[in-house]
Amino acid sequence: MQIQSNGIRMHVELGGDASLPADAPWVSFLPGIANDATFWAAQAAAVEQGYRTLRFDPRGHGDSESTPGDYSFDLTIADLLGLWDALGIASSHVVGLGYGGSMGIGLALQQPQRVRSLLAVACRAVMSEDFRAAWIERSARVRRDGVASFAAPTVARWFSDEFKAANPQVLQRVQAMVERTSTDGYCGYANAFIGLDYVAQLPQLQVPVTFVSGGKDFGGGHPDIMAAMTAAVPGATQVIIPGVGHICNLEAPLAFNEVLRVHLAQHSNG
């Protein structure tokens, strides 16, 4: 499905069992950089008996329209809010990984009345100097050589060594997803990510939050970073999925889906 949102055409995937009542709660899945709607397919399927689900290709990713120039968290949040408005979604549970998790934090700060809960996965609230330098270098490399040239090392960073050795077909599928990202989309999101700074606002979060990380995520949102955010957010909880890397929803889908179901059950009315 294609929907106009915030001035661009965006590709969305909607789910939910046909027997769900009209007022069934929504779960919106937010991808990270170089991820598209397929990234969350297994998670949407795991909760479709009780929830309507929204997945989407971000601006410049997959089948969504790409625009040139610098992006920002405010812009990408407005893209999602435009989808919600077009679909009549007054409020939703939010699940995001990497950039998507950080975006979920910004969304919950801006629109707490529309976020029923947040499951923030393998993310951070502020951009460290070393991580900022890495993203500037990645963006420059993509501008120079294209996204496809950077797809294989990107995917290699995302998973544990054990998983990569045992699941080459998953890596091939994820690499193909990365390669569908436009140069403007990748670099636009990288620019937004470089400016990430919600850390001082974490104590102001008013929605239920669960932080999730992979035990072998040594980069994007490793357990120590997630622990510090958990301590800063009133009432937040942390879950560590042992033995897996950054993309823990794909590396350990059964364990991750159980975390997701428990989180939604704890923070749904009725």
Backbone as a ProteinNet text record, in pm:
[ID]
protein_1_A
[PRIMARY]
MQIQSNGIRMHVELGGDASLPADAPWVSFLPGIANDATFWAAQAAAVEQGYRTLRFDPRGHGDSESTPGDYSFDLTIADLLGLWDALGIASSHVVGLGYGGSMGIGLALQQPQRVRSLLAVACRAVMSEDFRAAWIERSARVRRDGVASFAAPTVARWFSDEFKAANPQVLQRVQAMVERTSTDGYCGYANAFIGLDYVAQLPQLQVPVTFVSGGKDFGGGHPDIMAAMTAAVPGATQVIIPGVGHICNLEAPLAFNEVLRVHLAQHSNG
[TERTIARY]
83.9	0	87.8	51.4	121.4	34.2	92.7	20.2	100.8	32.4	97.1	111.2	233.3	258.9	368.6	341	442.2	506.5	426.4	472.5	539.5	547.9	609.5	518.7	547.6	475.8	552.1	481.3	546	478	560.1	509.5	482.2	361.4	325.1	272	285.5	230.2	144.4	16.5	-75.2	-107.2	-124.5	-156.1	-253.9	-293.5	-391.6	-497.1	-535.6	-634.8	-767.6	-834	-960.2	-1068.9	-1056.8	-1159.4	-1141.1	-1036.4	-1011	-1121.9	-1159.9	-1260.6	-1206.5	-1296.7	-1256.9	-1164	-1177.6	-1095.1	-972.9	-932.9	-814.3	-692.4	-602.5	-484.3	-388.1	-311.3	-211.6	-72	12.9	156.8	225.9	308	382.6	529.7	586.3	724.4	811.2	915.3	1003	1136.1	1170.9	1297.1	1416.7	1533.5	1656.5	1708.7	1827.3	1886.9	1917.9	1878.4	1895.2	1804.9	1699.8	1597.5	1467.3	1383.1	1253.3	1143.3	1024	909.2	929.2	1009.2	1029	1105	1177.1	1261.7	1182.1	1057	976.2	867.4	877.2	768.9	738.9	841.5	819.2	755.1	788.1	729.9	583.1	552.4	413.5	327.7	379.9	305.2	282.6	376.4	366.6	258.1	216.5	118.1	-11	-28.1	-142.9	-275.6	-273.2	-399	-464.7	-383.7	-441.4	-423.9	-347.8	-314.2	-317	-353.2	-331.5	-186.5	-121.9	19.1	45.5	140.2	187.6	337.1	379.2	519.8	535	652.3	667.9	813.1	829.2	961	987.1	1095.1	1122.7	1153.5	1152.1	1188	1323	1322.4	1445.4	1484.8	1398.3	1426.1	1319.7	1359.3	1263.6	1182.6	1049.9	960.1	902.9	956.2	913	993.3	930.7	993.7	1118.7	1218.8	1343	1347.9	1403.4	1423.3	1567.9	1625.5	1763.5	1772.1	1894.1	1914.9	1924.5	1947.5	1963.8	1828.3	1821.1	1702.9	1728.3	1622.1	1631.4	1535.4	1551.4	1454.9	1315.5	1305	1173.4	1108.6	1186.5	1131.9	1081.9	1162.6	1121.7	1006.8	1000.9	885.7	760.7	772.3	658.1	611.4	705.1	666.3	574.9	611.4	530.1	396.5	397.4	272	176.9	232.5	149.3	83.8	157.7	97.9	-13.7	12	-91.3	-216.9	-199.1	-315.1	-390.9	-318.4	-382.7	-459.7	-410.8	-473.2	-571.4	-586.3	-677.7	-628.2	-497.2	-438.3	-422.4	-507.8	-501.3	-384.5	-356.7	-245.3	-198	-73.9	-14.6	96.6	113.5	238.2	346.7	468.4	577.5	694.6	748.2	864	967.5	1090	1192.4	1329.1	1412.9	1549.1	1648	1761.5	1863	1807.9	1820.8	1762	1613.7	1544.7	1402.2	1373.9	1461.9	1444.9	1466.6	1571.1	1596.6	1482.9	1431.9	1317.6	1194.8	1177	1066.3	1075.4	1197.4	1216.8	1172.9	1217.3	1178.7	1029.1	967.5	823.1	748.6	792.2	725.5	741.8	854.1	873.1	783	768.1	688	537.9	497.8	355.5	320.5	339.1	314.8	171.6	77.2	-62.7	-92.9	-3.1	-26.5	56.3	146.7	232.5	185.6	130.7	77.6	189.7	295.7	416	527.3	650.8	767.8	856.5	886.3	987.7	1106	1208.3	1323.7	1438.8	1484.2	1575.3	1710.5	1818.3	1954.7	1977.4	1948.7	1954.7	2027.7	2028	2090.5	2013.2	2041.1	1970.1	2056.9	2187.1	2276.5	2389.9	2439.6	2544.7	2681.5	2757.9	2893.3	2986.3	3100	3191.7	3246.1	3278.7	3332.3	3226.7	3104.2	2995.2	2959.8	2963.7	2938.3	3041.5	3168.4	3274.3	3253.4	3209.6	3186.8	3073.9	2966.5	2854	2888	2969.6	3014.8	3096.9	3183.7	3266.4	3179.7	3082.7	2994.9	2916.8	2862.6	2785.4	2871.1	2993.2	3082.8	3116.5	3134.9	3167.8	3050.6	2928.4	2810.1	2792.1	2814.5	2805.8	2907.2	3022	3129.3	3109.2	3073.7	3076.2	2938.9	2835.2	2702.3	2673	2545.3	2503.8	2548.5	2541.3	2574.5	2717.6	2807.4	2947.2	2965.9	2868.5	2880	2788.2	2710	2608	2667.9	2766	2821.9	2886.4	2974.4	3030.8	2927.1	2822.1	2714.8	2646.9	2609.8	2542	2634.9	2762.8	2858.5	2866.2	2845.7	2849.1	2728	2620.9	2492.1	2469	2541.9	2512.3	2634.4	2609.2	2718.7	2790.1	2915.2	2993.2	2928	2873.8	2811.9	2690.8	2609.6	2490.4	2529.4	2629.1	2672	2720.4	2793.3	2845.5	2734.4	2628.6	2522.7	2406.7	2398.7	2279.5	2314.7	2390.3	2428.5	2309.2	2198.9	2083	2016.8	2019.2	1962.7	2047.1	2178	2266.2	2244.3	2222.2	2196.7	2067.2	1964.8	1836.4	1847.9	1918.5	1934.3	2021	2123.5	2207.9	2127.2	2038.5	1953.6	1864.2	1815.9	1734.9	1818	1939.7	2026.6	2050.3	2070.9	2103.3	1986.7	1865.1	1748.6	1736.4	1825.6	1823.6	1888.7	1824.6	1883.1	1997.9	2085.7	2195.8	2141.7	2043.1	1985.5	1919.3	1853	1788.5	1888.2	1993	2094.9	2163.2	2209.3	2284.5	2195.2	2069.6	1977.2	1952.4	1930.1	1909.3	2036.9	2151.4	2277.9	2296.5	2262.2	2272.2	2182.7	2060.8	1971	2029	2083.8	2138.1	2255.6	2338.1	2454.3	2412.1	2294.1	2245.6	2167.1	2162.7	2083.9	2125.4	2028.1	2056.4	1927.3	1879.2	1761.6	1797.5	1925.9	1964.6	1915	1920	1876.3	1726	1651.5	1505.8	1453.3	1540.2	1493	1407	1442.1	1356.9	1216.7	1194.4	1063.8	970.8	1021.8	937.6	820.3	700.3	578.2	510.6	570.5	507.4	583.1	516.6	588.7	696.9	817	930.9	1000.1	1028.3	1116.9	1233.8	1355.8	1476.6	1527.3	1557.2	1600.1	1733.4	1824.1	1952.7	2000.3	2086.1	2150.9	2275.6	2298.1	2413.1	2546.2	2548.1	2671.5	2667.8	2584	2584.5	2693.8	2801.8	2914.4	2920.8	2817.5	2818.5	2699.1	2598.2	2488.5	2418.6	2374.1	2300.1	2333	2458.9	2500.2	2438.7	2439.5	2367	2403.2	2527.9	2564.8	2495.1	2488.3	2416.1	2269	2210	2067.9	2041.5	2135.2	2119.6	2117.2	2203.7	2206.6	2076.2	2020	1891.9	1780.2	1783.4	1681.8	1681.4	1800.5	1810.7	1758.5	1764.4	1723.5	1573.3	1504.4	1362.2	1278.1	1191.1	1109.5	1027.1	1041.1	961.9	1005.7	1112.3	1156.4	1218.5	1214.6	1276.5	1371.3	1465.7	1561.7	1558.2	1567.9	1578.4	1701.6	1786.9	1903.1	1879.8	1885.4	1872.8	2014.5	2049.6	2189.9	2235.1	2363.6	2426.4	2399.4	2333.2	2298.9	2352.7	2364.8	2419.3	2315.7	2347.6	2269.2	2126.7	2111.3	1979.3	1915.1	1879.5	1836.2	1699.4	1616.1	1485.3	1498.7	1603.8	1627.1	1716.4	1806.2	1898.4	1832.7	1741	1672	1522.8	1453.5	1314	1220.7	1240.5	1150.9	1165.3	1288.8	1311.5	1263.1	1293.4	1250.6	1098.8	1032	886	821.2	880.9	827.8	843.6	957.4	976.5	871.1	847.1	747.4	608	570.4	435.9	417.6	518.8	509.6	496.5	578.2	571.3	433	377.8	246.3	138	146.3	46.2	51.3	169.3	184.5	130.2	130.1	98.2	-22.4	-108.5	-233.6	-349.3	-450.6	-570	-664.1	-708.3	-802.6	-736.4
-118.9	0	124.5	223.9	351.1	459.4	537.7	643.8	772.5	883.3	1013.6	1057.1	1092.8	1135.7	1240.9	1352.8	1458.1	1495.7	1495.8	1541.2	1437.8	1311.1	1205.9	1083.4	996	869.4	763.4	695.7	594.7	460.1	355.3	218.5	166.4	111.8	58	-84.1	-160.2	-295.3	-298.9	-331.2	-338.2	-483.7	-513.6	-649.2	-650.4	-769.7	-787.2	-887	-974.8	-1076.9	-1013.2	-1073.9	-1019	-1013.9	-1095.2	-1098.9	-991	-910.9	-808.6	-704.2	-655.4	-548.6	-419	-328.8	-202.7	-120.5	-135	-55.2	-131.6	-236.7	-312.7	-221.4	-238.8	-151.7	-175.4	-72	-76.7	-97	-162.7	-167.7	-116.7	-12.1	44.4	6.5	-50.4	-96.8	2.6	54	155.8	92	93.5	34	123.1	65.2	140.6	183.1	240.4	284.1	163	172.2	65.4	-54.2	-35	-137.5	-94.1	-190.3	-157.1	-234.4	-235.7	-297.5	-445.5	-513.1	-656.9	-688.5	-591.4	-611.9	-665.5	-620.2	-655.7	-758.5	-827.8	-916.8	-1025.4	-1087.4	-1196.3	-1145.3	-1023.2	-967.8	-929.8	-872.1	-838.1	-964.6	-1070.6	-1196.3	-1254.4	-1232.6	-1289.7	-1225.3	-1103	-1033.9	-1001.8	-1052.2	-1011.2	-1066.3	-1162.6	-1211.9	-1110.2	-1023.3	-928.4	-782.5	-753.8	-614.6	-591.5	-470.4	-425.8	-378.3	-403.7	-371.1	-280.1	-191.1	-102.2	-119.5	-154.6	-154.8	-65	-5.8	86	92.6	131.4	164.2	311.3	343.1	483.3	564.1	693	784.5	742.5	722.8	685.3	540.1	458.1	315.7	233.5	118.7	28	95.7	88.6	144.3	280.3	341.9	476.9	580	695.2	801.7	854	887.3	942.2	1091.9	1165.8	1308.6	1343.1	1440.7	1480.2	1569.4	1594.8	1688.6	1620.3	1702.4	1652.1	1617.7	1502.7	1465.1	1498.2	1490.2	1513.2	1419.2	1403.7	1322.9	1383.2	1515.6	1578.3	1542.7	1538.7	1504.3	1361.3	1267	1126.4	1096.3	1166.7	1153.1	1205.8	1318.4	1372.8	1277.7	1204.5	1103.6	998.9	950.6	849.6	907.3	1025.6	1086.2	1108.1	1140.7	1153.8	1022.4	911.3	780	752.5	779.6	758.6	837.9	963	1047.2	995.4	954.5	903.7	774.9	694.7	565.7	574.8	692.6	708.4	644.2	637.9	578.3	688.8	687.7	791.1	768	639.8	605.1	465.5	434	306.1	269.7	140.2	92	111.1	136.4	164.3	70.6	8.9	-79.5	-30.4	-4.5	43	-7.8	-30.7	-79.5	17.3	39.6	129	270	327.6	459.6	458.8	348.8	340.2	347.5	288.3	298.9	440.1	506.1	645.4	735.3	708.3	783.1	763.5	640.7	615.2	698.1	718.3	804.4	946.6	998.5	1133	1145.9	1045.6	1045.7	1048.5	966.1	960.7	1091.4	1159.9	1290.3	1395.7	1389.9	1489.4	1465	1338.8	1303.1	1193.1	1217.8	1110.5	1058.9	1143.9	1102.5	1003.9	993.9	904.3	776.9	766.8	649	569.7	451.7	370.5	304.8	267.8	214.2	215.8	200.4	198.9	80.5	-0.5	-105.1	-56.1	-6	55.4	-44.5	-81.2	-194.7	-147.9	-192	-173.6	-32.2	65.9	205.3	288.5	417.6	509.7	640.1	726.6	854.3	973.2	951.7	1060.2	1002.2	1081.5	1036.3	1064.7	960.3	977.3	1026.2	1081.1	1135.6	1027.4	909.7	804.5	749.8	739.1	689.9	793.2	922.1	1028.7	1023.8	1008	1000.9	881.7	769.1	650.3	673.8	740	764.7	868	965.4	1061.9	990.9	899.6	824	733.5	665.6	577.1	656.4	769.9	851.4	898.5	941.9	986.7	872.5	753.6	637.8	602.1	607.9	577.2	681.4	807	911.7	886.5	837.3	815.9	688.3	578.8	446.9	381.6	439	379.6	285.3	264	180.4	35.5	-15.2	-156.2	-188.7	-92.8	-116.3	-133	-87.6	-87.3	-189.8	-261.5	-350.7	-467.8	-535.4	-654.4	-622.7	-521.8	-492.2	-442.3	-376.5	-333.2	-453.1	-550.1	-669.9	-748.4	-752.7	-826	-769.2	-639.4	-576.1	-613.3	-648.4	-657.3	-787.5	-893.4	-1024.4	-1082.2	-1174.4	-1243.4	-1335.7	-1367.7	-1455.3	-1592.2	-1644.2	-1776.5	-1777.4	-1672.6	-1665.4	-1652.4	-1569.9	-1550.9	-1682	-1759.7	-1886.3	-1986.6	-1982.4	-2082.8	-2041	-1912	-1863.1	-1773.8	-1824.3	-1739.5	-1689.7	-1767.8	-1726.2	-1603.3	-1592.4	-1473.8	-1352.2	-1366.8	-1255.9	-1210.3	-1304.2	-1267.7	-1187.5	-1229.9	-1160.4	-1019	-1007	-876.2	-785.5	-842.1	-761.7	-708.2	-789.5	-743.4	-628.5	-634.1	-524.1	-396.1	-406.3	-289.1	-227.9	-311.4	-263	-190.8	-208	-137.7	4.4	44.3	178.1	276	390.4	490.5	562.1	620.7	697.7	815.3	886.5	999.4	953.1	837.9	787.4	750.2	678.8	637.7	759.3	849.3	964.2	1062.1	1073.9	1159.9	1111.1	980.5	924.1	929.6	908.3	918.5	1058.8	1160	1297.9	1320.6	1267.6	1281.6	1213.2	1093.5	1014.5	1085.3	1150.6	1222	1329.8	1388.3	1493.2	1444.1	1312.8	1257.1	1313.7	1365.4	1413.1	1427.4	1315.9	1314.9	1284.1	1269.6	1213.3	1297.5	1430.3	1514.5	1507.1	1463.8	1457.6	1321.7	1223.2	1089.5	1088.2	1162.8	1160.3	1215.6	1282.3	1339.9	1242.2	1125.2	1028.2	987	992.3	965.4	835.7	760.6	638.7	517.7	402.8	281.9	243.5	216.5	188.2	59	-27.3	-141.5	-127	-133	-128.2	-270.8	-306.7	-441.8	-435.6	-524.9	-529.7	-673.4	-695.4	-824.6	-831.6	-943.4	-956.9	-944	-968.1	-956.4	-837.6	-739.1	-614.7	-524.9	-510.6	-431.8	-293.2	-256.6	-129	-42.2	-49.5	46.1	70.3	-34.4	-16.8	-127.3	-134.6	-246.7	-235.1	-343.8	-347	-236.2	-190.3	-84.4	47.1	78.2	198.3	187.2	71.2	51.6	56.2	7.7	12.2	156.3	240	380	450.3	419.4	478.8	428.9	300.7	244	314.8	342.2	409.7	552.2	613.5	753.5	771.4	667.2	677.9	621.5	701.1	652.4	529.6	422.4	302	212.9	248	167.2	36.2	-62.2	-191.7	-225.3	-315.6	-358.7	-509.3	-555.9	-698.5	-718.5	-812.7	-848.7	-989.2	-1001.7	-1132.7	-1188.2	-1291.6	-1336	-1397.8	-1378.6	-1451.1	-1400	-1284.3	-1236.4	-1095.3	-1057.1	-927.3	-818.6	-718.2	-596.1	-620.8	-700.1	-722.7	-842.4	-821.6	-934.7	-988	-908.8	-959.8	-1062.4	-1051.4	-1149.2	-1264	-1236.2	-1339.8	-1435.5	-1384.1	-1466.8	-1433.5	-1463.7	-1420.7	-1478.3	-1602.2	-1660.7	-1589.2	-1567.7	-1497.9	-1353.5	-1287.9	-1149.4	-1138.6	-1226.5	-1220.4	-1241.2	-1322.3	-1341.5	-1213.3	-1147.1	-1018.1	-919.1	-916.7	-825.7	-855.5	-982.8	-1018.7	-983	-1008.1	-974.9	-824.5	-749	-602.1	-551.1	-599.4	-552	-591	-711.8	-756.3	-670.8	-631.1	-551.1	-408.9	-361.1	-220.7	-199.5	-300.6	-288.5	-290.8	-213	-211.6	-320.6	-403.8	-507.9	-630.9
0	0	0	-79.6	-83.7	-20.6	68.8	138.8	130.8	106	110.6	256.5	292.9	430	429.5	489.4	506	373	267.4	137.5	50.6	95.2	13.8	8.8	-85.3	-98.1	-18.7	72.5	156	139.8	139.3	131.2	271.5	293.4	424.3	409	516.8	527.6	653.7	637.3	749.5	780.8	910.3	951.8	1066.9	1103.8	1210	1167.2	1257.7	1226.1	1185.9	1089.5	1039.1	1145.6	1249.7	1353.8	1460.3	1451.5	1552.9	1553.8	1671.9	1678.3	1619.9	1588.5	1524.9	1613.1	1744.1	1835.5	1887.1	1816.9	1857.9	1859	1956.1	1963.3	1848.5	1818.1	1712.1	1769.7	1690.5	1715.8	1590.2	1605	1493	1506.5	1399.7	1400.5	1323.3	1389.4	1332.2	1292.8	1164.2	1121.1	1154.4	1147	1159.3	1023.3	1020.5	894.8	807	679.5	580.2	606.7	685.7	708.3	641.7	606.8	548.6	620.6	563	629	654.9	571.6	589.7	718.1	770.3	887.6	1006.4	1020.2	1136.7	1104.5	992.3	950.4	1053.5	1109	1205.5	1333.4	1372.9	1495	1472.9	1357.8	1328	1325.6	1264.6	1259.5	1398.9	1489.1	1623.2	1707.4	1673.8	1758.6	1685.4	1561.8	1481.3	1531.8	1624.8	1680.1	1773.2	1832.5	1927.6	1891.9	1785.9	1754.6	1604.3	1566.2	1429.2	1418.9	1308.8	1297.2	1177.7	1196.6	1091.2	1075.2	954.1	916.7	794.6	775.3	662.6	616.5	491.2	438.6	470.7	541.8	571.6	445.1	460.2	351.2	290.8	157.5	89.8	102.4	158.3	177.3	104.2	51.8	-9.9	-118.7	-105.7	-206.9	-167.3	-63.6	-28	-105.8	-124.8	-202.3	-131.9	-211	-158.7	-185.3	-91.1	-110.4	-77.5	-147.2	-118.6	3.6	48.6	158.3	292.9	394.5	530.2	591.8	659.3	735	882.2	961.6	1105.4	1174.9	1306.7	1381.3	1370.2	1373.5	1360.6	1227.7	1119.6	988.8	985.4	1034.1	1026.6	1122.9	1235.2	1325.1	1255.8	1185.9	1112.6	1002.6	939.3	840.1	903.2	1021.2	1089.2	1133.5	1191.1	1235.6	1118.1	1001.4	882.5	844.1	858.3	833.4	933.4	1061.1	1162.9	1130.7	1093.8	1064.7	942.9	839.8	718.3	744.9	838.1	870.1	986	1044.5	1157.2	1285.2	1303.3	1423.7	1528.1	1628.4	1731.7	1826.8	1856.1	1943.6	1907.6	1946.6	1908.8	2005.9	2028.2	2085.3	1979.4	2021.9	1928.8	1958.7	1853.5	1863.5	1763.3	1808.9	1717.1	1754.8	1653.6	1675.2	1612	1679.4	1627.5	1614.4	1495.5	1472.8	1510.2	1478.3	1509.9	1658.3	1740.5	1884.6	1934.3	1881.7	1918.5	1871.5	1752.2	1700.7	1789	1840.2	1931	2057.2	2107.4	2223.9	2190.9	2075.8	2035.7	2015.7	1954.8	1934.7	2067.2	2162.9	2293.3	2369.8	2350.7	2413.8	2350.8	2219.1	2147.9	2160.4	2154.2	2145.8	2246.8	2376.6	2473.4	2472.9	2436.3	2435.9	2322.5	2225.3	2112.6	2120.5	2216.5	2231.9	2353.4	2331.1	2440.4	2520	2452.5	2517.8	2415.7	2464.5	2376.6	2410.6	2309.6	2319.3	2236.3	2304.8	2239.1	2239.1	2120	2104.3	2050.5	2117.4	2065.8	2014.6	2100	2057.3	2161.3	2141.8	2235.9	2234.7	2333.1	2344.3	2307.1	2291.4	2254.3	2169.8	2076.4	1987.1	2048.1	2075.1	2127.9	2016.4	2054.1	1954.7	1861.6	1915.5	1829.4	1734.7	1784.3	1700	1593.5	1630.5	1532.8	1420.8	1456.3	1355.4	1262.5	1319.3	1238.1	1137.5	1180.4	1090.2	984.3	1017.9	916.8	810.2	853.3	758.2	671.7	731.6	654.4	550.1	590.8	497.3	381.4	410.3	303.4	208.8	264	180	89.7	143.8	63.4	-46.4	-15.6	-118	-229.8	-192.8	-289.9	-371.6	-303.8	-367	-380.8	-319.9	-327	-210.9	-185.1	-72.5	-90.5	-213.5	-236.5	-194.6	-209	-172.5	-23.3	53.3	198.6	264	181.8	237.4	314.1	256.8	321.2	455.8	467.9	600.2	699.6	649.9	739.6	802.9	720.7	772.1	863.6	831.7	914.7	1055.6	1071	1203.9	1288.6	1223	1290.5	1367.2	1333.8	1390.8	1460.6	1552.3	1619.4	1522	1551.6	1464.4	1450.3	1559.6	1556.6	1462.8	1470.1	1385.2	1238.8	1210.4	1071.5	1010.6	1088.7	1036.6	1007.7	1087.3	1075.5	985.6	950.8	881.2	762	666.5	552.4	472.6	470	392.3	452.9	585.5	649.5	615.6	618.7	584.5	440.7	349.7	210.8	198.4	272.1	265.4	323.2	435.5	497.8	411.4	349	261.4	143.2	89	-21.8	23.4	147.1	201.6	210	260.8	270.9	133.5	33.3	-101.1	-166.8	-114.4	-168.9	-114.1	-25.7	31.3	-66	-88.5	-177.9	-107.3	-186.6	-129.9	-49.3	-102.6	-28.7	100.5	96.3	216.9	323.9	284.1	381	441.5	356.3	406	480.2	437.5	509.7	651	665.5	799.1	881.6	817.6	890.5	946.5	868.4	916.7	1037.9	1031.3	1145.9	1269.3	1250.1	1360.9	1427.1	1345.8	1397.8	1497.7	1478.4	1567.2	1686.9	1710.4	1820.2	1955.8	2030.4	2166.7	2245.6	2299	2385.6	2530.6	2560.5	2689.4	2806.5	2795.6	2907.4	2928.9	2826	2834.4	2879.2	2893.8	2930.2	3056.4	3162.3	3282.2	3258.6	3143.4	3113.7	3042.7	3004.9	2935.2	3023.7	2966.9	3042.6	3001	2909.5	2859.9	2914	2922.8	2966.8	2867	2916.4	2828.1	2872.8	2774.6	2794.4	2698.5	2752.5	2671	2651.3	2526	2492.5	2420.1	2455.3	2385.6	2374.1	2274.2	2259.1	2344.1	2407.1	2495.2	2424.4	2292.8	2215.6	2119.2	2151.3	2074.1	2132	2059.9	2109.1	2045.4	1972.2	1902.8	1933.9	1845.2	1844.7	1976.2	2042.2	2166.5	2263.6	2304.1	2388.2	2528.8	2605.4	2732.2	2830	2833.5	2927	2891.3	2762.3	2719	2756.1	2730.1	2759	2909.2	2990.4	3135.6	3186.1	3128.6	3169.5	3133.4	3017.1	2979.4	3069	3100.7	3189.2	3324.3	3377.2	3506.3	3499.8	3380.4	3366.8	3345.8	3301.2	3267.7	3382.2	3441.3	3552.7	3513.8	3591.1	3570.5	3456.6	3386.2	3272	3318	3229.8	3255.5	3140.8	3168	3066.6	3052.9	2928.8	2899.1	2811.8	2849.6	2769.3	2713.2	2581.9	2517.8	2502.2	2575.1	2578.1	2446.3	2417.2	2308	2168.4	2154.6	2020.4	1999.8	1872.4	1837	1824.8	1743.6	1734.4	1684.6	1580.8	1521.1	1591.1	1716.2	1799.3	1759	1692.8	1650.6	1538.5	1457.5	1350.9	1396.5	1488.7	1533.9	1634.1	1714.1	1813.9	1812.4	1702.3	1689.9	1794.9	1835.7	1935.4	2069.8	2112.2	2238.7	2230.4	2117.9	2104.1	2102.1	2029	2020.6	2156.1	2239.1	2373.7	2455.5	2443.6	2511	2463.1	2334	2277	2330.1	2332.2	2379.6	2526.7	2607.7	2749.7	2767.9	2695.7	2704.2	2667.1	2556.4	2513.3	2613.4	2666.2	2763.6	2890.1	2930.1	3051.8	3034.1	2910.2	2887.7	2797.8	2789	2715.7	2814.6	2786.1	2869.4	2822.6	2916.1	2882.2	2823
[MASK]
++++++++++++++++++++++++++++++++++++++++++++++++++++++++++++++++++++++++++++++++++++++++++++++++++++++++++++++++++++++++++++++++++++++++++++++++++++++++++++++++++++++++++++++++++++++++++++++++++++++++++++++++++++++++++++++++++++++++++++++++++++++++++++++++++++++++++++++

